[in-house]
Amino acid sequence: MTEKTISKDKINLTKEEKEAVYKAIKRDLTIPEAAMLEVMNSEHCSYKSSRPVLPKLPTKGPRVICGPGEDAGVVDIGDGLALVFKLESHNHPSALDPFNGAATGIGGIIRDILCMGARPIGLLDSFRLGGLSDPHTKWLLKWVTKGVGDYGNCVGIANAGGDIEFDPSFQINCLINVGCFGVMRKDELALSRATTPGNKLILLGGSTGRDGIGGASFASKNITEESESDRGAVQIGDPYMKKLIIEATLEAIKAGVVDGLKDLGAAGVTCSISETADAGGTGTEIKLENMRLRESDMEPWEILVSESQERMFFVVKPENVKKISEIFDKYELPYEILGEVTDTGKCVVKYNDQIIVDLPAHLLTKPPAADRKASYPKYLNKLNRKWLPKEPKTNELNDICRKIMASDNIISREWVYRQYDTEVGLHSTVKSGYGDAGVFRLSEFDSKKGVAVTFDGNSHQCYLDPYYGGAGVMMEACSNVAAVGAEPIAMTDCLNFGNPEHPQVFWTFEKVVEGLADASKALGIPCVGGNVSFYNHDEVNDVAVKPSPVIFVAGLLEDVTKAVNYSFKAPDEYIILIGETKAEIGGSEFAKVIHKSNNGQVPKVDFANAKTIISKVVNTIKSGLATACHDISKGGLFVALTEMAMNGDLGYEINLKRVPSETERVDIKLFSESYGRFLITAKAEDVEKIIAIFAEEEIPASFIGKVTKKKKLQIENSNNEILIDLPLNEIKQTWKMRMEEEMEGKK
Amino acid sequence: MPMRVIVIQFSGSTCDRDLVSAMKDVMGWEVDLVWYNNALKHLEGYDAIFLPGGFTYGDHLRAGIIAAYTPVMKKVKNLANEGLPVLGICNGFQILVESGLLPGALIGNDTLRFSCKWTNLRIETTRSAATNIANKGDIWRVPVAHGEGRYFLDEKGLKDLNENDQVVWRYVNDNGETTKVANPNGSIENIAGICNLEGNVVGLMPHPERATEAIISPWGSEHGKFFFQSLENYFGGR
Amino acid sequence: MPSQFLAEIIIEGKKNARDPEGETIMRDLMIKHGYDMVTSVRSGKILKVTLEAKDEKEAKEICWKMVNELRIYNPIAHVCTIQIVK
Amino acid sequence: MPSQFLAEIIIEGKKNARDPEGETIMRDLMIKHGYDMVTSVRSGKILKVTLEAKDEKEAKEICWKMVNELRIYNPIAHVCTIQIVK
Ligand SMILES: Nc1ncnc2c1ncn2[C@@H]1O[C@H](COP(=O)(O)OP(=O)(O)O)[C@@H](O)[C@H]1O
Ligand SMILES: [Mg+2]
């Protein structure tokens, strides 16, 4: 090789990583080789810290077609169809340029679905930001919303839901996670592999520039003051080109001319040529001069690791090259043949006939894991788990309720989701703001079924109790899906944490994963993919984000017409509460907003009964007995009831006497966030039937009150004294308008 | 005989397949979905031409402007002038305006935000090819989803538009009144859709193709069907 | 021998059309944060076009022909100005 | 006595960043319709701000302070130029 080499000590790899490299190739590395290895060894690409922990998650199940490892999870949903879904973080780019960061996040997650061969049909998004009233938070929220919206709307993929949390720990390090799902015929599954030597490697789409160079290592670094002026790392999304790429790719797959398919995300071409070769047991060889560059003076290493957006990598049989180019030409998309598949097991890059890279593919794709230390975090010692708030006086309750309904984490997210097209594709039957999960019908694919999707997280509970917090997120996500009538079938996760080299942070990571794993096992839900984002740590102020797993659970409805939303439907319908309320007030909105306290017991998941409760709820809805259903989560019983009332424009009358609970305290009955609880409304004649369904397994289910025509929220205690009496319209006005007022400068 | 229509798929259209689904699966029409460059040679022989919603050319410069300059639009203009119904929905409406088939301009929403919501549309005239089975004053529930839908016209143009009975729909509240709150984009006089003098070229920002099936409507309504049924009626109940 | 010129094409709303973006920037951002010396804000779009032409005059002519022919602005709603800057 | 100044604030993408809008306008509108003398198009946003200030220097200073403080542009993604035109 004639390319300049680089000495061992100048390479930014750990000792173990260098050992692995030099053991395999007994010579100096060229500069492009070193750059490729650095990027592929970054936390972002290699999962080096998390890889030893993630196997705790269950990944097997009868429906699983592709589990972790592929670009997206794929599950069998019957009728010859597969659901493809994935969730990913775009935290660091979004913190610096919220518009382009969020937009390119959407662009990236769409590619993950597309490169399995599925048409992407729905998007989800989750934001973790500082307090809503803070100007920096408003700036971020305004632009991430616009970024998600502009990109998703322009490519014509409907938004199916999302999740927002405001908490001071995200003030500097916001977390922006995005998800996408698609549906395909099972037999059209495309895999990211290059199986046959001689096949051509084609790069489709945008030109390659300096944008996102070192993006991968960049994404694995903490935010420092320097990052504010970090250049070249911010990428510009081009949804219009992406739309054409989606159509061209799907047309090529339909035409049967695609042998392998890979998106270009982190580590760009480096990742494509190495992962397709390694997965196919082959090798790849490309000619670098064939790449279309946006800047003529780019160095070879820059070209190889650039993360320019809107590019796709195809493996095509020589005889199909003409056919695929006709498809690309129809959409006026640029493309070029980069090289071909070999049988050497190596990734070879030539530049003007000189070999500048010659590395075993597995060296790039399978770097060694890092051995991280974990230690019990000191802050947890300070928490008093036995704490219970002082019981509020009756005359304080109305105001407490008002405050909770107007708090950052309870108010309506309408200002955000109105900016997203929720209708395009004609799939959405339960839309944002109507139900606990988004429901999409599959009539386009000739099926009566429906899929339900939800994003969930609870960073505050994960902070106070990483194990039960993690388990709780999983339970909550499955409950969301069940509440629209869908059986939860699989999940994918995004684990957002601080610096993994800090043992106390790493301990929380391990515990959250254990909690998630135990809940997934109890619920019988396989994990089919995931993403880990570390280094969400603000070095300047030395704060890490709260441990923030975000979970994407997908559910299946055999008959989509059976789905329910959570609006009250008619006066005089009965309200039934499923599940037991426990004195679990730790991490609740009540503890946080009213008592400003971090103490108390975080809700635990009842692993033994979790699956039964979920399937009973699904069966109740399937049988048509429930007119509405809502799971009880943030804000507890009071908030869940009030959301149902606001959406249905009807009031309620409740008596707390009938709330199945381990305590008689009204504040706990009203605001505890115990998992495994649901509210179901039903016609009078169906109430006994519903209660009987749950009684079979000794799950508490109790009639607690009625829907009223009167637009009032009324709750009595066991002595029939009125505890809460609030006008629906007043509560609704504040709840519905506060975010808009904050964001539009009216506050 | 069912209606035979063509949907032109532009570079960046996103609602083309939805329109096909509503007209084919719900209405039972014969529908051809044709890529714009291929449509050039295949525009003849249809009962109507549809320009679907979406983000042609990424909405760059101005929504609809670049698509308005594609060669196929010259042909569409000729056919429209001969009286063939041409219907533009959302981005299709923007293309009709930018190509001069309909007067006015569609500019950025006054909220400065994209807005996706269900709206009430009041029928202002039954003269157009898309409203002739309705009654004046009827209200249809149809969703909008756009960032540049604020209809604008100068004073003189607006006077003519009203006098010539070219305003087809206005955004109204549940009581049928044209209030500010009912208007999702700040369009002048709450205008949601208009037609040409003859009534055969119709453009509107809301999406009737998203409102033809109860299951995807939060209200269980199917008012979008009236739009397509009107067109059938325009052809004498074919 | 043609040389390179840089033209700035500015497209703004007509005076009589409302400019919600300009209004919002002025009212909710500038005035509210103490910049009350600002008395008006109008927002617009700018295209910086590099083109080859014989001389400045021709460059300007080409640009005007282009903006009118390709409706780079919509005369119903916008006004357009063109400047050759080099 | 303060007088009125007109400031033109122009916000564009960074030089080496992609500009899909400019690219599309050039490729699909200008070049396709015969304006092949155009060799590059960059799109940006312009704000015409009228403000009161002592003199031109102060007007410019106010504008710079304002665009930075109110994040009228994001230095990570954009470059901003300010000109006092009268
Ligand atoms: N970032 C977002 N993008 C889109 N929709 C969102 C977003 N955040 C919240 N939503 C929607 O707003 C509604 C209320 O959200 P949330 O209170 O988190 O629901 P839940 O308690 O059922 O999880 C849901 O329909 C949800 O999908
Ligand atoms: Mg919920």
PDB file of N, CA and C in Angstrom, chain A residues 103-147:
ATOM      1  N   ALA A 103     -35.087  16.700  12.337  1.00  0.00           N
ATOM      2  CA  ALA A 103     -35.474  16.322  10.970  1.00  0.00           C
ATOM      3  C   ALA A 103     -34.630  15.149  10.473  1.00  0.00           C
ATOM      4  N   THR A 104     -33.315  15.236  10.650  1.00  0.00           N
ATOM      5  CA  THR A 104     -32.482  14.144  10.148  1.00  0.00           C
ATOM      6  C   THR A 104     -32.669  12.887  11.003  1.00  0.00           C
ATOM      7  N   GLY A 105     -33.116  13.058  12.242  1.00  0.00           N
ATOM      8  CA  GLY A 105     -33.487  11.897  13.049  1.00  0.00           C
ATOM      9  C   GLY A 105     -34.629  11.145  12.380  1.00  0.00           C
ATOM     10  N   ILE A 106     -35.637  11.867  11.954  1.00  0.00           N
ATOM     11  CA  ILE A 106     -36.762  11.247  11.252  1.00  0.00           C
ATOM     12  C   ILE A 106     -36.277  10.600   9.957  1.00  0.00           C
ATOM     13  N   GLY A 107     -35.416  11.335   9.232  1.00  0.00           N
ATOM     14  CA  GLY A 107     -34.881  10.782   7.982  1.00  0.00           C
ATOM     15  C   GLY A 107     -34.160   9.462   8.223  1.00  0.00           C
ATOM     16  N   GLY A 108     -33.396   9.389   9.294  1.00  0.00           N
ATOM     17  CA  GLY A 108     -32.626   8.187   9.592  1.00  0.00           C
ATOM     18  C   GLY A 108     -33.502   7.011   9.968  1.00  0.00           C
ATOM     19  N   ILE A 109     -34.509   7.267  10.771  1.00  0.00           N
ATOM     20  CA  ILE A 109     -35.335   6.156  11.242  1.00  0.00           C
ATOM     21  C   ILE A 109     -36.217   5.614  10.099  1.00  0.00           C
ATOM     22  N   ILE A 110     -36.574   6.485   9.177  1.00  0.00           N
ATOM     23  CA  ILE A 110     -37.324   6.028   8.001  1.00  0.00           C
ATOM     24  C   ILE A 110     -36.469   5.064   7.187  1.00  0.00           C
ATOM     25  N   ARG A 111     -35.175   5.410   7.042  1.00  0.00           N
ATOM     26  CA  ARG A 111     -34.276   4.537   6.265  1.00  0.00           C
ATOM     27  C   ARG A 111     -34.174   3.143   6.888  1.00  0.00           C
ATOM     28  N   ASP A 112     -34.198   3.096   8.233  1.00  0.00           N
ATOM     29  CA  ASP A 112     -34.099   1.793   8.894  1.00  0.00           C
ATOM     30  C   ASP A 112     -35.263   0.881   8.525  1.00  0.00           C
ATOM     31  N   ILE A 113     -36.448   1.456   8.421  1.00  0.00           N
ATOM     32  CA  ILE A 113     -37.634   0.665   8.066  1.00  0.00           C
ATOM     33  C   ILE A 113     -37.575   0.288   6.593  1.00  0.00           C
ATOM     34  N   LEU A 114     -37.238   1.291   5.784  1.00  0.00           N
ATOM     35  CA  LEU A 114     -37.195   1.098   4.335  1.00  0.00           C
ATOM     36  C   LEU A 114     -36.207   0.012   3.950  1.00  0.00           C
ATOM     37  N   CYS A 115     -35.055  -0.032   4.636  1.00  0.00           N
ATOM     38  CA  CYS A 115     -34.033  -0.956   4.158  1.00  0.00           C
ATOM     39  C   CYS A 115     -34.348  -2.395   4.566  1.00  0.00           C
ATOM     40  N   MET A 116     -35.457  -2.616   5.307  1.00  0.00           N
ATOM     41  CA  MET A 116     -35.930  -3.986   5.477  1.00  0.00           C
ATOM     42  C   MET A 116     -36.884  -4.351   4.336  1.00  0.00           C
ATOM     43  N   GLY A 117     -37.238  -3.361   3.537  1.00  0.00           N
ATOM     44  CA  GLY A 117     -38.121  -3.610   2.400  1.00  0.00           C
ATOM     45  C   GLY A 117     -39.562  -3.197   2.640  1.00  0.00           C
ATOM     46  N   ALA A 118     -39.819  -2.546   3.780  1.00  0.00           N
ATOM     47  CA  ALA A 118     -41.205  -2.197   4.110  1.00  0.00           C
ATOM     48  C   ALA A 118     -41.511  -0.754   3.745  1.00  0.00           C
ATOM     49  N   ARG A 119     -42.769  -0.502   3.398  1.00  0.00           N
ATOM     50  CA  ARG A 119     -43.183   0.883   3.226  1.00  0.00           C
ATOM     51  C   ARG A 119     -43.417   1.483   4.609  1.00  0.00           C
ATOM     52  N   PRO A 120     -42.699   2.550   4.963  1.00  0.00           N
ATOM     53  CA  PRO A 120     -42.915   3.183   6.267  1.00  0.00           C
ATOM     54  C   PRO A 120     -44.291   3.856   6.269  1.00  0.00           C
ATOM     55  N   ILE A 121     -45.112   3.583   7.291  1.00  0.00           N
ATOM     56  CA  ILE A 121     -46.449   4.183   7.295  1.00  0.00           C
ATOM     57  C   ILE A 121     -46.720   5.053   8.525  1.00  0.00           C
ATOM     58  N   GLY A 122     -45.889   4.954   9.542  1.00  0.00           N
ATOM     59  CA  GLY A 122     -46.168   5.769  10.720  1.00  0.00           C
ATOM     60  C   GLY A 122     -44.902   6.196  11.434  1.00  0.00           C
ATOM     61  N   LEU A 123     -44.975   7.355  12.071  1.00  0.00           N
ATOM     62  CA  LEU A 123     -43.843   7.893  12.823  1.00  0.00           C
ATOM     63  C   LEU A 123     -44.256   8.161  14.256  1.00  0.00           C
ATOM     64  N   LEU A 124     -43.302   8.077  15.169  1.00  0.00           N
ATOM     65  CA  LEU A 124     -43.542   8.502  16.545  1.00  0.00           C
ATOM     66  C   LEU A 124     -42.347   9.333  16.996  1.00  0.00           C
ATOM     67  N   ASP A 125     -42.560  10.139  18.034  1.00  0.00           N
ATOM     68  CA  ASP A 125     -41.458  10.958  18.502  1.00  0.00           C
ATOM     69  C   ASP A 125     -41.566  11.169  19.991  1.00  0.00           C
ATOM     70  N   SER A 126     -40.419  11.269  20.632  1.00  0.00           N
ATOM     71  CA  SER A 126     -40.428  11.519  22.063  1.00  0.00           C
ATOM     72  C   SER A 126     -39.406  12.595  22.391  1.00  0.00           C
ATOM     73  N   PHE A 127     -39.834  13.543  23.194  1.00  0.00           N
ATOM     74  CA  PHE A 127     -38.965  14.649  23.580  1.00  0.00           C
ATOM     75  C   PHE A 127     -38.782  14.641  25.088  1.00  0.00           C
ATOM     76  N   ARG A 128     -37.548  14.877  25.539  1.00  0.00           N
ATOM     77  CA  ARG A 128     -37.267  15.102  26.953  1.00  0.00           C
ATOM     78  C   ARG A 128     -36.575  16.455  27.025  1.00  0.00           C
ATOM     79  N   LEU A 129     -37.239  17.412  27.677  1.00  0.00           N
ATOM     80  CA  LEU A 129     -36.755  18.793  27.690  1.00  0.00           C
ATOM     81  C   LEU A 129     -36.805  19.334  29.108  1.00  0.00           C
ATOM     82  N   GLY A 130     -36.140  20.493  29.323  1.00  0.00           N
ATOM     83  CA  GLY A 130     -36.201  21.153  30.626  1.00  0.00           C
ATOM     84  C   GLY A 130     -37.616  21.659  30.910  1.00  0.00           C
ATOM     85  N   GLY A 131     -37.803  22.509  31.909  1.00  0.00           N
ATOM     86  CA  GLY A 131     -39.141  22.986  32.246  1.00  0.00           C
ATOM     87  C   GLY A 131     -39.777  23.777  31.115  1.00  0.00           C
ATOM     88  N   LEU A 132     -41.080  23.607  30.908  1.00  0.00           N
ATOM     89  CA  LEU A 132     -41.755  24.230  29.774  1.00  0.00           C
ATOM     90  C   LEU A 132     -41.653  25.755  29.784  1.00  0.00           C
ATOM     91  N   SER A 133     -41.647  26.362  30.960  1.00  0.00           N
ATOM     92  CA  SER A 133     -41.639  27.825  30.991  1.00  0.00           C
ATOM     93  C   SER A 133     -40.272  28.425  30.684  1.00  0.00           C
ATOM     94  N   ASP A 134     -39.265  27.597  30.576  1.00  0.00           N
ATOM     95  CA  ASP A 134     -37.922  28.099  30.334  1.00  0.00           C
ATOM     96  C   ASP A 134     -37.734  28.488  28.858  1.00  0.00           C
ATOM     97  N   PRO A 135     -37.131  29.651  28.581  1.00  0.00           N
ATOM     98  CA  PRO A 135     -36.985  30.104  27.194  1.00  0.00           C
ATOM     99  C   PRO A 135     -36.179  29.143  26.321  1.00  0.00           C
ATOM    100  N   HIS A 136     -35.122  28.548  26.873  1.00  0.00           N
ATOM    101  CA  HIS A 136     -34.330  27.613  26.062  1.00  0.00           C
ATOM    102  C   HIS A 136     -35.163  26.383  25.685  1.00  0.00           C
ATOM    103  N   THR A 137     -35.963  25.909  26.653  1.00  0.00           N
ATOM    104  CA  THR A 137     -36.846  24.773  26.363  1.00  0.00           C
ATOM    105  C   THR A 137     -37.821  25.125  25.251  1.00  0.00           C
ATOM    106  N   LYS A 138     -38.375  26.330  25.326  1.00  0.00           N
ATOM    107  CA  LYS A 138     -39.338  26.728  24.294  1.00  0.00           C
ATOM    108  C   LYS A 138     -38.683  26.771  22.923  1.00  0.00           C
ATOM    109  N   TRP A 139     -37.449  27.296  22.909  1.00  0.00           N
ATOM    110  CA  TRP A 139     -36.716  27.347  21.633  1.00  0.00           C
ATOM    111  C   TRP A 139     -36.517  25.938  21.087  1.00  0.00           C
ATOM    112  N   LEU A 140     -36.103  25.018  21.957  1.00  0.00           N
ATOM    113  CA  LEU A 140     -35.904  23.638  21.508  1.00  0.00           C
ATOM    114  C   LEU A 140     -37.213  23.006  21.058  1.00  0.00           C
ATOM    115  N   LEU A 141     -38.253  23.164  21.865  1.00  0.00           N
ATOM    116  CA  LEU A 141     -39.533  22.516  21.544  1.00  0.00           C
ATOM    117  C   LEU A 141     -40.085  23.039  20.219  1.00  0.00           C
ATOM    118  N   LYS A 142     -39.962  24.354  20.034  1.00  0.00           N
ATOM    119  CA  LYS A 142     -40.466  24.936  18.797  1.00  0.00           C
ATOM    120  C   LYS A 142     -39.787  24.295  17.588  1.00  0.00           C
ATOM    121  N   TRP A 143     -38.460  24.181  17.663  1.00  0.00           N
ATOM    122  CA  TRP A 143     -37.736  23.732  16.470  1.00  0.00           C
ATOM    123  C   TRP A 143     -37.700  22.215  16.319  1.00  0.00           C
ATOM    124  N   VAL A 144     -37.689  21.457  17.411  1.00  0.00           N
ATOM    125  CA  VAL A 144     -37.730  19.992  17.205  1.00  0.00           C
ATOM    126  C   VAL A 144     -39.095  19.595  16.653  1.00  0.00           C
ATOM    127  N   THR A 145     -40.134  20.263  17.130  1.00  0.00           N
ATOM    128  CA  THR A 145     -41.465  19.960  16.604  1.00  0.00           C
ATOM    129  C   THR A 145     -41.517  20.265  15.112  1.00  0.00           C
ATOM    130  N   LYS A 146     -40.968  21.412  14.751  1.00  0.00           N
ATOM    131  CA  LYS A 146     -40.967  21.783  13.340  1.00  0.00           C
ATOM    132  C   LYS A 146     -40.100  20.817  12.526  1.00  0.00           C
ATOM    133  N   GLY A 147     -38.994  20.378  13.116  1.00  0.00           N
ATOM    134  CA  GLY A 147     -38.121  19.446  12.403  1.00  0.00           C
ATOM    135  C   GLY A 147     -38.809  18.110  12.145  1.00  0.00           C
TER     136      GLY A 147
END
